[in-house]
Amino acid sequence: MSQLNKKRTANNVKSYLSKPANLITILFLVILILTVVIPLFTLLIGSFKVNGNQEAIYIMQEGVEDGSFTFHHWTELLTSKEFDYASIKFWTPLAQSALMALLACVVAVGFGGVVAWFITRSDLPGKKFISTVFVFPYIMPSWSMAMFWENFFKNTSINAGMGILQSVTGICVPESMVYGLVPCAMSLGLHYAPFAYILIGGILRNMDANLEEAATVLKASRAKILRKVTLPIVFPALVSTVLLVFSSSISSFTVPFFLNKSSINSGNNFISISVQMRSLINTGFTKGQGYVIAIVLMIFSIAILTLNNWFTGKRKSFTTVTGKSGQVSLVKLGKARKPIAIILLIITAFFAIVPLVSFAMESLLEVPGDWSTFTLRYWISTEPFEGSNKGDTIGILMSKTMWQAMGRSLLLAALVSVFAGTFGLLIGYAVASKRGSKLATLVSNMAFLPYLIPSMSFGAVYLALSYTKGFTWLDGSFFLLFMVGTIKFMPFASRTGTSAMMQLSGEIEEAAIIMGVPWRRRMTKVLFPIQKSSFISGYLLPFISCMREMSLFVLLAASYTTLVTTLLQEYSRTGLTQASNAINLLIIVVVLIIQFVVNKLTGASIDKGVGG
Amino acid sequence: MKSKRLLSLALALSMCLGLAACGGGSDPTPAPAESKAAEPAPVESKPSEPAVALSPVEEAIQKAQGMTLAELEEAAKAELEANPNLTFNADSLTSGVKKALAKFEEKYPWLAGRTAYNSKKGSEYQPKLTAAQKADSYIADFVMIQDASFLKNAMLDTGFLLSYVPQGADFNIAPGDQNPLVGVTFNKVFMYDNTKVGADQLKNVWQMTGVDGASLKGLSNVSYQNPLGEDINMNFLIMLTSPESCDRLTKAYKSYFGKDYNPADDEVTYQNIGYKFVAEFIKNVGYWHSSDTSEVKAINTYADDGRIIFAGLCKLKDYEYYKDEYKDTPQYYTNTISAAGWNNDVEGFDGFVYNMWTLIPKTAQLPYTACLFINYLMSDEGFHAGWGGILGYYSGNQNIPTVEGDPALSVWKEQCVVEDVEYIDSAYASTVKFINMQLAGK
Amino acid sequence: MPKIILENVTKRFDKFVAVDNLNMVIEDREFITLLGPSGCGKTTTLRMIAGLETPTEGRITIGDQVVFDANEGINISPSKRDIGFLFQNYALWPHMTVYQNIAFGLENLKWSKEAIRDRVAEMLALLKIEQFEKRYPSELSGGQQQRVAIARTLAPNPKVLFMDEPLSNLDAKLRLEMRTELKRLHTDNDSTFVYVTHDQLEAMTLATRICLMKVGVLQQYAPPLEVYNNPANLFVADFVGSPTMNFIEGVIDQTEGEDVRISAGSLKLRYHPVSKSGSLTPGQKVVLGVRPEFIKIEETGALKGKVYSTLPSGMETIVKVELGDIMLTSVIFGGVDFEVNTPVAMNITTEHIALFDAESRDQVAMGALEHV
């Protein structure tokens, strides 16, 4: 009997694993536990122990030394009344940052969603241009938008130098428009608007027009259709967008740090929770408290993620490709066609192209704003600069180091995108073919976690690993960067992959299974081609994110694995801001070119069909 | 325990070598690592302990300190030849090391192509060091870092970073600066475009609280890097509450307001005058910049009253980049910029002085090369290769004069608040909470 | 040749039992319909036989090959079961043309290019969709898409063809048309069909045998007319037939030899069993099942009632008659229109009256009924 049972179990396991979806689920469960859960635990443990001698000094308790267990980080940060510490360091920034993140969501979803609707559902002219240009801000690093915001709105009335707006129109906006919570929310919102556009646009594009037409036939007004039909259908995409924008915004460091320059008395001074976290983690005395914030931020995001799952689970609102096709028709805008197009064109161009122009300008002027100091030397000069290594020149285009770093970054981004994209696709496949399976949902949720772990702490865990005996070969290696990048950027791909796969009805694959089409052929000949543009977005998003990522790699890259972003930082630290602006511009241009080529070759682009 | 013994051993070694190690105890401002050794009792007994506990790197450092320069060069060369696959890695957050390393490589042809420089910001580099220390792994052969408290508590007390002290007549390193070895000292001071602020406007630190004094006017438009993003600026604020700073502030207060400081006059109860100054200073900061470098670069572009910027004096070096073009124009910094302590004396203090230490990790693979490099950095030639001719850099080797027009380091130390690890460690928790409260506008 | 045997097949999803201990033999070249209300496990059963779903317990044999055995751990992949599957939503690949959709499976079987071309042409002709060869599925109507799906399924010549409610997405007229074609395809193709539907009419008209299921449990597995005439239990009797069977609740008063006397409300009846599958004892609660067509409205009728409603549809007329506190449905041939409340007399003249035990709901006898 037990013999039979054993055999049965063995056979069950064998037959379980013989299904690709099961095998993928188990494989990724293991990979994700190793690469995601362990770092998470390290963070969690870090919040309950004394991290180093400095913390022991800070805590100043009998018997507390490096490594000992303590609740102090939590109690101190969450409850300390000394100088109002808990309120000032944690609760107020948390509340304000949540407000900022929500505002950013409103801006992103509002702006991105409206444009998505016009592009996918209406006969707006100039669509192609708008949809191409609209995603630019997402390709730029998030702080570029903040920098642009400051450069545009700053004015002499607040003693911040003359900004573009003032020099063109003479208008001085109040300080609260230049620094503080609102500008932070606006910059982040504008940066992530393309994201909303991609996600919501994907759903709208695939949405059966009959749904809207059915309502039109029933004589529902356009507003009512939008409210009662369109919005509920895109709701899951909205929730997804809010989730991603919210968690990115609330943990964004550069933007709130950059736009927090006004005096404390002005009332515009805004210290975000992420700035507090960074300041805590960067000091040896309070690392544990920083980990507490990191964990709280993750709990926030996980709560939203759960809500998101609950919503998408409750309403099976993935529009599905069943193999039964319907037609798509566009809403006629009539007389409003041209004015709307012009307005959108202006707004889009303003936030997408003007920042690029301002980068270009800054890279060409010796003294910011002073055209008499125009120079090309930060682009083409072959002089070495202070502290330059062999091969470094002031002109970035002439610098061998720059080109090497660019090449390395491109290679890294390409590898990361291939692996992260494929992993995401496979996870999406596993989740979709095992719809409702708890294990598959767990894997899919775990694949999303790296998105929520702050880059710096994520990097720090891998740094510690690379110094551990047996893993020292990882230290500073390209492989380490590749590994960390793949894991960190997998959430984009797994999200895209999952929604794309979920849109395919199971029958599509089963029809091929019955015909004896092997798994690999099913993937490459049936599933992939149907959702090609979505999947390629799943490859492009990690590519772009990887190209512009800095804080994750800065800890891990060594001199022989310099990336173009770490080089950018080095230039800017050396004081060559013009050169760093030039590199920034160059990165954006390179990404755009690659996106353009991919678009021409495959017909897919990041602005197309991420969906759900 | 282990670290204590190592420290004592290092100290004992320097004694054996006939250095004035015993002077450490009598030094008025002992360097952080030396403070423990200041307990006199164990010092005498330690030399008798066998030296077998020494790690290879410690041993190498010990030997190197007994070598002549030629011998050290020979040892470094032999070491490199014996390990043809190794590269000499120097980690630092100051590009001066990069420049010096390039010259260092030029000087010794056998080093050609065998060195590498890694640039890391402090907050990015500390986790690396901590990770390497915890795992007892290789990180680099040479490191140059700042942040006294981190250095002492995480790196010296754990015995991970070691000091090599160059010997000979060329080197005059204050005993308090030897262990750990101070490579370069920096200062951050208040500076401004004097065509806007007025050449001699800043005379007393209390002006920076924005309150008018008896004869001087309060100054607004102070620009300070956000201490939540920059540790040095946080440490400066913490140090302002130290007893020594309080003395400075009390004196300056009297001369500024013409009366003695009386805590009872304040509406708020401050722990001491330092806290009061910090609170009022933070309130008066009109602009929180995010990068000293860009802020100083734009120093003469601000309209109206300009800005009084607290930043590294060395940041004025950025004007070097276009000095050829602008030397004869008013934009050239020497013509228009006033900096506390440099060309303008301020009552109270001019700014903040802090160190950058040059050390060798316990796990270094090329210790002799590291010693030779430190020897080079501390020499006149090496310092000039890295930091020569620029304001605001001061070598730990007192034989090396400062750049023309820049006061000697000893003068700066007298006129500035000096980073003190003992005070920072003891006061961190409460001062930082206080500062956070001020930053939140409460 | 391919005889399909299901032995003790069970499928559980977590705690929910979708199919419970199903035993069934599908003979070669049969046309089986799996019938039942939604959620009865019919689709699950079909998918288990096809190999798209793994049973929790049991054993499935197709032909002489055991394709699944939970104890032995055998689980042959669907592609090796030599079957075809027609999906409810057709599952046409939207990125392939009609030709590619049909040819893809054949390419996969390593057929020669020529053979593929011939076979696809044959299929296109068979289903009369030659002119759509180059079109994409999105350019076809629902009925055309359905035909493509059938062509694709039939192309590799599967010995067993599974169909999961393939006609449910079509309009009534097209559905009727496709039914005829499916039945012809079955005879022409020499293969075994297993067909899932919730439409009892479809099941009746198409199948050689019906497998009727309810919440995972097999209710009756028999030819359509057998299911119709000799329902195994109340559920079957109720599910099959339109208009539905009349059910008259009653109690056995006494037995008279083979016969039993039953009182149902005010009615006193004598039931004469022709075949018996259970015991009949006095005091037993029973339900009489009378097909509407056996209730004849005749002037000489023994049962007197009055017309409640009349629904004439030309060929036949459904009449509802109130008989005291019992409502009976009768179907009469031809178009008759009774005035409401007209008194009518009826006879029940058949030996196909089913008698069910009210407790177990199983059929206990078939027989004739007589009014006393």
XYZ file of C-alpha atoms in Angstrom, chain A residues 4 7-8 11-12 14-15 18-19 321-327 438 505-518 521-522 525-527 529-530, chain C residues 47 50 52 54 56-57 70-73 75 78-79 83-85 87-96 104-105 107-109 137-138 145 152-153 156 169:
76
model
C 1.705 2.084 -4.135
C 4.643 5.332 -6.610
C 1.491 7.380 -6.919
C 3.917 9.676 -10.618
C 1.813 12.638 -9.593
C 6.142 13.583 -12.570
C 2.907 14.326 -14.308
C 5.491 17.492 -17.133
C 3.180 20.455 -17.672
C -8.982 37.364 -27.316
C -11.090 34.274 -27.695
C -10.509 33.615 -31.313
C -13.892 35.088 -32.026
C -13.298 38.476 -33.471
C -15.125 41.735 -33.282
C -14.617 45.065 -34.972
C -2.855 29.973 -5.435
C -8.458 32.529 -23.668
C -7.139 29.147 -22.638
C -8.762 27.588 -25.683
C -6.307 29.327 -27.969
C -3.481 27.279 -26.578
C -5.530 24.127 -26.054
C -6.452 24.101 -29.719
C -2.760 23.809 -30.428
C -2.144 21.275 -27.660
C -4.714 18.952 -29.173
C -2.925 19.183 -32.490
C 0.220 17.994 -30.801
C 2.053 21.292 -31.204
C 4.981 21.128 -28.795
C 6.219 25.998 -30.846
C 2.988 26.940 -29.122
C 4.069 30.347 -33.206
C 0.768 30.860 -31.471
C 0.837 32.763 -28.181
C 2.551 36.359 -32.273
C -0.994 37.043 -31.110
C -11.687 17.884 -21.052
C -9.253 14.910 -24.130
C -6.815 18.982 -21.108
C -6.157 15.846 -15.171
C -8.009 13.264 -9.490
C -8.911 9.587 -9.507
C -4.237 7.793 -11.375
C -2.833 4.701 -9.666
C -0.320 3.877 -12.344
C 0.518 7.535 -12.867
C -1.164 10.580 -18.175
C -3.665 15.286 -25.435
C -1.611 15.368 -28.584
C -8.369 13.356 -30.944
C -9.889 16.536 -32.274
C -11.436 19.257 -30.156
C -14.057 24.792 -28.776
C -17.038 26.838 -27.745
C -15.328 30.041 -28.842
C -13.713 28.367 -31.860
C -10.235 29.381 -30.630
C -9.121 30.382 -34.089
C -5.674 31.901 -34.100
C -6.293 35.532 -34.976
C -2.855 36.062 -36.485
C -3.248 33.263 -39.053
C -0.845 24.602 -38.869
C -1.777 21.356 -37.168
C 2.504 21.001 -40.599
C 3.058 19.945 -37.102
C 2.312 16.347 -37.947
C -10.733 35.164 -38.651
C -11.656 38.748 -37.817
C -15.572 31.125 -38.181
C -9.281 22.800 -38.596
C -10.409 20.154 -36.155
C -5.826 15.759 -39.141
C -22.550 31.132 -30.198
